[in-house]
Tab-separated table of N, CA and C in Angstrom:
chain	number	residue	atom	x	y	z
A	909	UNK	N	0.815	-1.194	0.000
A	909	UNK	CA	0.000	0.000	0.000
A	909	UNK	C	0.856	1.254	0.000
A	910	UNK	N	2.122	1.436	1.095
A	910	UNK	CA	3.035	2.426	0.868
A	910	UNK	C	3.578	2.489	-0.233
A	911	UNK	N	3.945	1.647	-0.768
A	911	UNK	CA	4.690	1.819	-1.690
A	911	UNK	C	3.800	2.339	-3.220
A	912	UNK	N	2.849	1.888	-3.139
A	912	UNK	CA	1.535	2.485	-4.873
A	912	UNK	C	1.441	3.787	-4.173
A	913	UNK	N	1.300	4.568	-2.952
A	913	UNK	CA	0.721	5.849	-2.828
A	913	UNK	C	2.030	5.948	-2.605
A	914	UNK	N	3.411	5.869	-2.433
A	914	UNK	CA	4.257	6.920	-2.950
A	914	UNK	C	4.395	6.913	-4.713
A	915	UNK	N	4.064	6.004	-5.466
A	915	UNK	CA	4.637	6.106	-6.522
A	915	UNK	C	2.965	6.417	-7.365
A	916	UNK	N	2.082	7.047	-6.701
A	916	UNK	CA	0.744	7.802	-7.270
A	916	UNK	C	1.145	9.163	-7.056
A	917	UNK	N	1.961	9.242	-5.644
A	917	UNK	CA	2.519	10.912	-5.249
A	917	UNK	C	3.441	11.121	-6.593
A	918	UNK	N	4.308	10.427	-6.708
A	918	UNK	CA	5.605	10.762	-7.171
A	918	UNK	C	4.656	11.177	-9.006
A	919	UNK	N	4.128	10.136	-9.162
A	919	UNK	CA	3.475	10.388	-10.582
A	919	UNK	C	2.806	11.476	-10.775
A	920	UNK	N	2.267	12.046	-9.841
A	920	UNK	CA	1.532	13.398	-9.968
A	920	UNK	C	2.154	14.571	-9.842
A	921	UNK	N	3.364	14.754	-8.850
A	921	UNK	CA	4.404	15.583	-8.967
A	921	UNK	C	5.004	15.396	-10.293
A	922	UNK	N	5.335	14.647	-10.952
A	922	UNK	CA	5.968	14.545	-12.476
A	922	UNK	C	4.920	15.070	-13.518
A	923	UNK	N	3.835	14.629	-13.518
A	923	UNK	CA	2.752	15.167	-14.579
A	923	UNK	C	2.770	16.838	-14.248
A	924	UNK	N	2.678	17.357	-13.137
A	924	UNK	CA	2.950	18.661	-12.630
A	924	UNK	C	3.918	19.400	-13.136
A	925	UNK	N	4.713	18.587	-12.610
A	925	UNK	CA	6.119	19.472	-13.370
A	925	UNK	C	6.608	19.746	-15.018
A	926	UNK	N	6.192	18.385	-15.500
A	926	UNK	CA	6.270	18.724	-17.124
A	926	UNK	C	5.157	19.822	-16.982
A	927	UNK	N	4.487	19.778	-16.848
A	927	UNK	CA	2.800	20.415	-17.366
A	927	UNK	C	3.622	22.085	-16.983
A	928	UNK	N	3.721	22.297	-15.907
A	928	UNK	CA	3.884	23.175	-15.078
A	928	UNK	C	5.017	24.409	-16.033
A	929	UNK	N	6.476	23.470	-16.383
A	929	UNK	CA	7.531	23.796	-16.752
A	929	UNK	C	7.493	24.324	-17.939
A	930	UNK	N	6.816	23.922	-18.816
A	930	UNK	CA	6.521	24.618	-20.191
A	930	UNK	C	6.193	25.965	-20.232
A	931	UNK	N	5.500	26.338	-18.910
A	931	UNK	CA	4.585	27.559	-18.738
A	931	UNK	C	5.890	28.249	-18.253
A	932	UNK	N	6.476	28.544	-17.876
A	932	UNK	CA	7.567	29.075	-17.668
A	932	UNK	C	9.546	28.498	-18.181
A	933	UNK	N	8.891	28.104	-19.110
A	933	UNK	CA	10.407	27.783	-19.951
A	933	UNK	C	11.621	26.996	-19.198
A	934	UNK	N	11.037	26.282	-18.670
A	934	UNK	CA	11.950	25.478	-18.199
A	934	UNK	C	11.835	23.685	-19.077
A	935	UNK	N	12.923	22.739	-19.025
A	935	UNK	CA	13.142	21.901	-19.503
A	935	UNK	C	12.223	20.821	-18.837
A	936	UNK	N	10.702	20.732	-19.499
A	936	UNK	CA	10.240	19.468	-19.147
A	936	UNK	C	10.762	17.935	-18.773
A	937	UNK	N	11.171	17.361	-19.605
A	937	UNK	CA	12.265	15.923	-19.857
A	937	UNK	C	12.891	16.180	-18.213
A	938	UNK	N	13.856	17.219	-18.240
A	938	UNK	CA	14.695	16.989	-16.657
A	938	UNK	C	13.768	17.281	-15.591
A	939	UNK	N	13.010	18.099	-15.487
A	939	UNK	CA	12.041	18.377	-14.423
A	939	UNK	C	11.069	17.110	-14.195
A	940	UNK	N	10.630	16.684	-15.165
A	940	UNK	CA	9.942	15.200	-15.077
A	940	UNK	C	10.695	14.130	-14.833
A	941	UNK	N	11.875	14.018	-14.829
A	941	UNK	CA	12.546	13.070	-14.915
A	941	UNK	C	13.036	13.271	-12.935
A	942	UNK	N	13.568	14.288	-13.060
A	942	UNK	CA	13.986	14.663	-11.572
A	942	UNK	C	12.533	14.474	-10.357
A	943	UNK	N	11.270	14.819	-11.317
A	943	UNK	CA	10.591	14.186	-10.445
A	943	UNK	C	9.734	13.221	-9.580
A	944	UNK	N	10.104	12.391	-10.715
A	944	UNK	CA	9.712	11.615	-11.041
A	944	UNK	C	10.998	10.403	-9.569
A	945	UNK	N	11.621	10.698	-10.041
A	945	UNK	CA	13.182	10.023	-8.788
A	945	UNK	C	12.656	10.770	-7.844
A	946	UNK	N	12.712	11.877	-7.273
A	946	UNK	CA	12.834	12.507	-6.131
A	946	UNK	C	11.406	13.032	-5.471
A	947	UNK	N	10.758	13.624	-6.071
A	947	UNK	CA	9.383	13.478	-5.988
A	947	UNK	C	9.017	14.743	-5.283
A	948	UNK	N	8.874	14.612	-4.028
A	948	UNK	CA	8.375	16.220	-2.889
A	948	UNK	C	9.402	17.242	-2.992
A	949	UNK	N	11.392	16.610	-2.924
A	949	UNK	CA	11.895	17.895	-2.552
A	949	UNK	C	12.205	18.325	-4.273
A	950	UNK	N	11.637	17.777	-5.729
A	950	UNK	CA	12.275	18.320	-6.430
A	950	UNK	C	11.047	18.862	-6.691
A	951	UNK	N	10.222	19.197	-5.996
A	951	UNK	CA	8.525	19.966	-6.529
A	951	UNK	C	9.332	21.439	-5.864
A	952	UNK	N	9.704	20.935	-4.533
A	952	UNK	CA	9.995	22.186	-3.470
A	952	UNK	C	11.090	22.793	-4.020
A	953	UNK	N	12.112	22.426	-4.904
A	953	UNK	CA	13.261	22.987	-5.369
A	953	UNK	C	12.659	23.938	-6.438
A	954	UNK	N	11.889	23.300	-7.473
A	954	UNK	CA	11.376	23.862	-8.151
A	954	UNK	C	10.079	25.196	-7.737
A	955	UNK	N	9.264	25.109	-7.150
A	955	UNK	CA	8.705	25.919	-6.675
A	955	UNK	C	9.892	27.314	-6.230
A	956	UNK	N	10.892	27.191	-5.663
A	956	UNK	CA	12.233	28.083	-4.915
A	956	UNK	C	12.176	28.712	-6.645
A	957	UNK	N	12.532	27.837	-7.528
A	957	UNK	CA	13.367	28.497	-8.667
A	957	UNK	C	12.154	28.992	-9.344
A	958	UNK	N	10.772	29.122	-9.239
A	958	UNK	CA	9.960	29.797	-9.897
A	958	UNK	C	9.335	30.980	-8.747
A	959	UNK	N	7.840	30.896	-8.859
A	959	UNK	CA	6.928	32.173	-8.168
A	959	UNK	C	6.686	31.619	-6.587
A	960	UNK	N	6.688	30.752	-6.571
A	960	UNK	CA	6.656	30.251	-5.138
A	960	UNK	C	7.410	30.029	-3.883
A	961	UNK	N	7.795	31.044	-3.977
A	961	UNK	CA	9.691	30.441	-3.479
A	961	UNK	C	9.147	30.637	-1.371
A	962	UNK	N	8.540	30.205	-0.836
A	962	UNK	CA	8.120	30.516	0.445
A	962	UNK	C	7.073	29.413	0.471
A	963	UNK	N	6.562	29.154	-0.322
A	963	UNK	CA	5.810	27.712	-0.006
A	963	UNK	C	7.147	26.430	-0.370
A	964	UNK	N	7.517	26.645	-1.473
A	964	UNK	CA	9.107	25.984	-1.500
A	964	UNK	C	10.071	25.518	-0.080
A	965	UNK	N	10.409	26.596	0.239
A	965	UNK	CA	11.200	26.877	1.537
A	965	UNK	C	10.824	25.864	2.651
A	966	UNK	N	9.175	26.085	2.722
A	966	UNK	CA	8.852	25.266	4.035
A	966	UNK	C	8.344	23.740	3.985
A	967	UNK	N	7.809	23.563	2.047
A	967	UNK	CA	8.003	22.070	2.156
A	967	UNK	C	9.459	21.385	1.927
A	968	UNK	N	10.684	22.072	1.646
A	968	UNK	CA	11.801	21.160	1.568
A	968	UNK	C	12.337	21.033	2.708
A	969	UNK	N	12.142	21.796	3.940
A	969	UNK	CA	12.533	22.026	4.843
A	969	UNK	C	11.442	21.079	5.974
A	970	UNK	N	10.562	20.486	5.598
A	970	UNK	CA	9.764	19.584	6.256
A	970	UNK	C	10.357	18.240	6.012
A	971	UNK	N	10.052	18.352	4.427
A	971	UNK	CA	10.643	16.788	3.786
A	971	UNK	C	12.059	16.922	4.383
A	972	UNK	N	12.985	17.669	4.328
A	972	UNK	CA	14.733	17.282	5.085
A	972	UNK	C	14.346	16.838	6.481
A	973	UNK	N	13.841	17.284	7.181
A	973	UNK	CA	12.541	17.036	8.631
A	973	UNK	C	12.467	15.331	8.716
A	974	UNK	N	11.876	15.438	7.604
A	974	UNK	CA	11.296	14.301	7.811
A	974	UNK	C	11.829	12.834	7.351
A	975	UNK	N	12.484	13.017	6.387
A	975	UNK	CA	13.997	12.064	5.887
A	975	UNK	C	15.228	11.841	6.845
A	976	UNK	N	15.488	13.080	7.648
A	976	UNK	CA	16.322	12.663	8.799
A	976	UNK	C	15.741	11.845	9.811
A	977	UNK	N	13.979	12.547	9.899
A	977	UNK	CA	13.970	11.405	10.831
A	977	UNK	C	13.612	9.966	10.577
A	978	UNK	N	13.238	9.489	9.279
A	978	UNK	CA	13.113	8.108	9.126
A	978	UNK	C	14.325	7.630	9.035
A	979	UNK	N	15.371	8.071	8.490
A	979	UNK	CA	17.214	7.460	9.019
A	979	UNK	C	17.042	7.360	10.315
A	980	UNK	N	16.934	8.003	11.330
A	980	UNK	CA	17.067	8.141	12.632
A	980	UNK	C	16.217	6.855	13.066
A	981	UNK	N	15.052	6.693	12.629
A	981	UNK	CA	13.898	5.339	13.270
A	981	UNK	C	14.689	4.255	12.420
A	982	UNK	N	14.987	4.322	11.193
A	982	UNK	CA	15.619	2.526	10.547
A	982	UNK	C	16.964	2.644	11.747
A	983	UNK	N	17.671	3.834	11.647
A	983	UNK	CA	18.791	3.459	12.795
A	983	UNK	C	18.788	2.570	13.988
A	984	UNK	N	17.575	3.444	14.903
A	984	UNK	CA	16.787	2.548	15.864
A	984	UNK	C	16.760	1.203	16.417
A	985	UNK	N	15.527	1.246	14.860
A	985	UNK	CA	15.189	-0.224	15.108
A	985	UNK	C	16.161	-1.238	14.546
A	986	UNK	N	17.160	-0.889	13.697
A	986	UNK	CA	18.716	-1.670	13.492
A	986	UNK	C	19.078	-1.775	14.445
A	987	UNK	N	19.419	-0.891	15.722
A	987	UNK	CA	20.350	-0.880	16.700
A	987	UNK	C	19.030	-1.399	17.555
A	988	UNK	N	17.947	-1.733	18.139
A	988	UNK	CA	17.719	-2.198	18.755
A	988	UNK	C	17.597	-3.896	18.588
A	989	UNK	N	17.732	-4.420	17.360
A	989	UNK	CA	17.534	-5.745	16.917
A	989	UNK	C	18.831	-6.116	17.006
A	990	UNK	N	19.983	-5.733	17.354
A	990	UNK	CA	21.511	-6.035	17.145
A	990	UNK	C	21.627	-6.367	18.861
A	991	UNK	N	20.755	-5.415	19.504
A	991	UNK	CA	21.218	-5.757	21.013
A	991	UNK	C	20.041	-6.767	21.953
């Protein structure tokens, strides 16, 4: 189930971004492609490099949030299954 609703997220951030990128002259192919891999922080990168740059800011800065802390929980529960 995690795994189809990240890769329904990730697909809709990519349709976005081609769609999106044309409208302001940027390179569909890499923007779709980048978001397609990366998904939330290359929406939030992109948002920075266009009109949005403050809604940008605070979702890449959630997602870094929130990627440190799932390293931090696999750490965890690695280090608690070792002892």
């Amino acid at each position: 189930m995690e795994f189809s609703l990240y890769s329904v997220i990730n697909i809709l951030i990519t349709i976005y971004l081609v769609v999106d990128s044309k409208k302001h002259g940027k390179n569909p192919v890499l923007w779709g492609i980048l978001g397609f891999i990366f998904g939330i922080i290359t929406l939030s990168i992109y948002w920075i490099r266009t009109d949005k740059k403050l809604l940008g800011w605070i979702i890449l800065v959630l997602a870094i949030i929130f990627h440190l802390l799932l390293i931090l929980f696999i750490f965890a529960v690695l280090f608690m299954s070792f002892t």
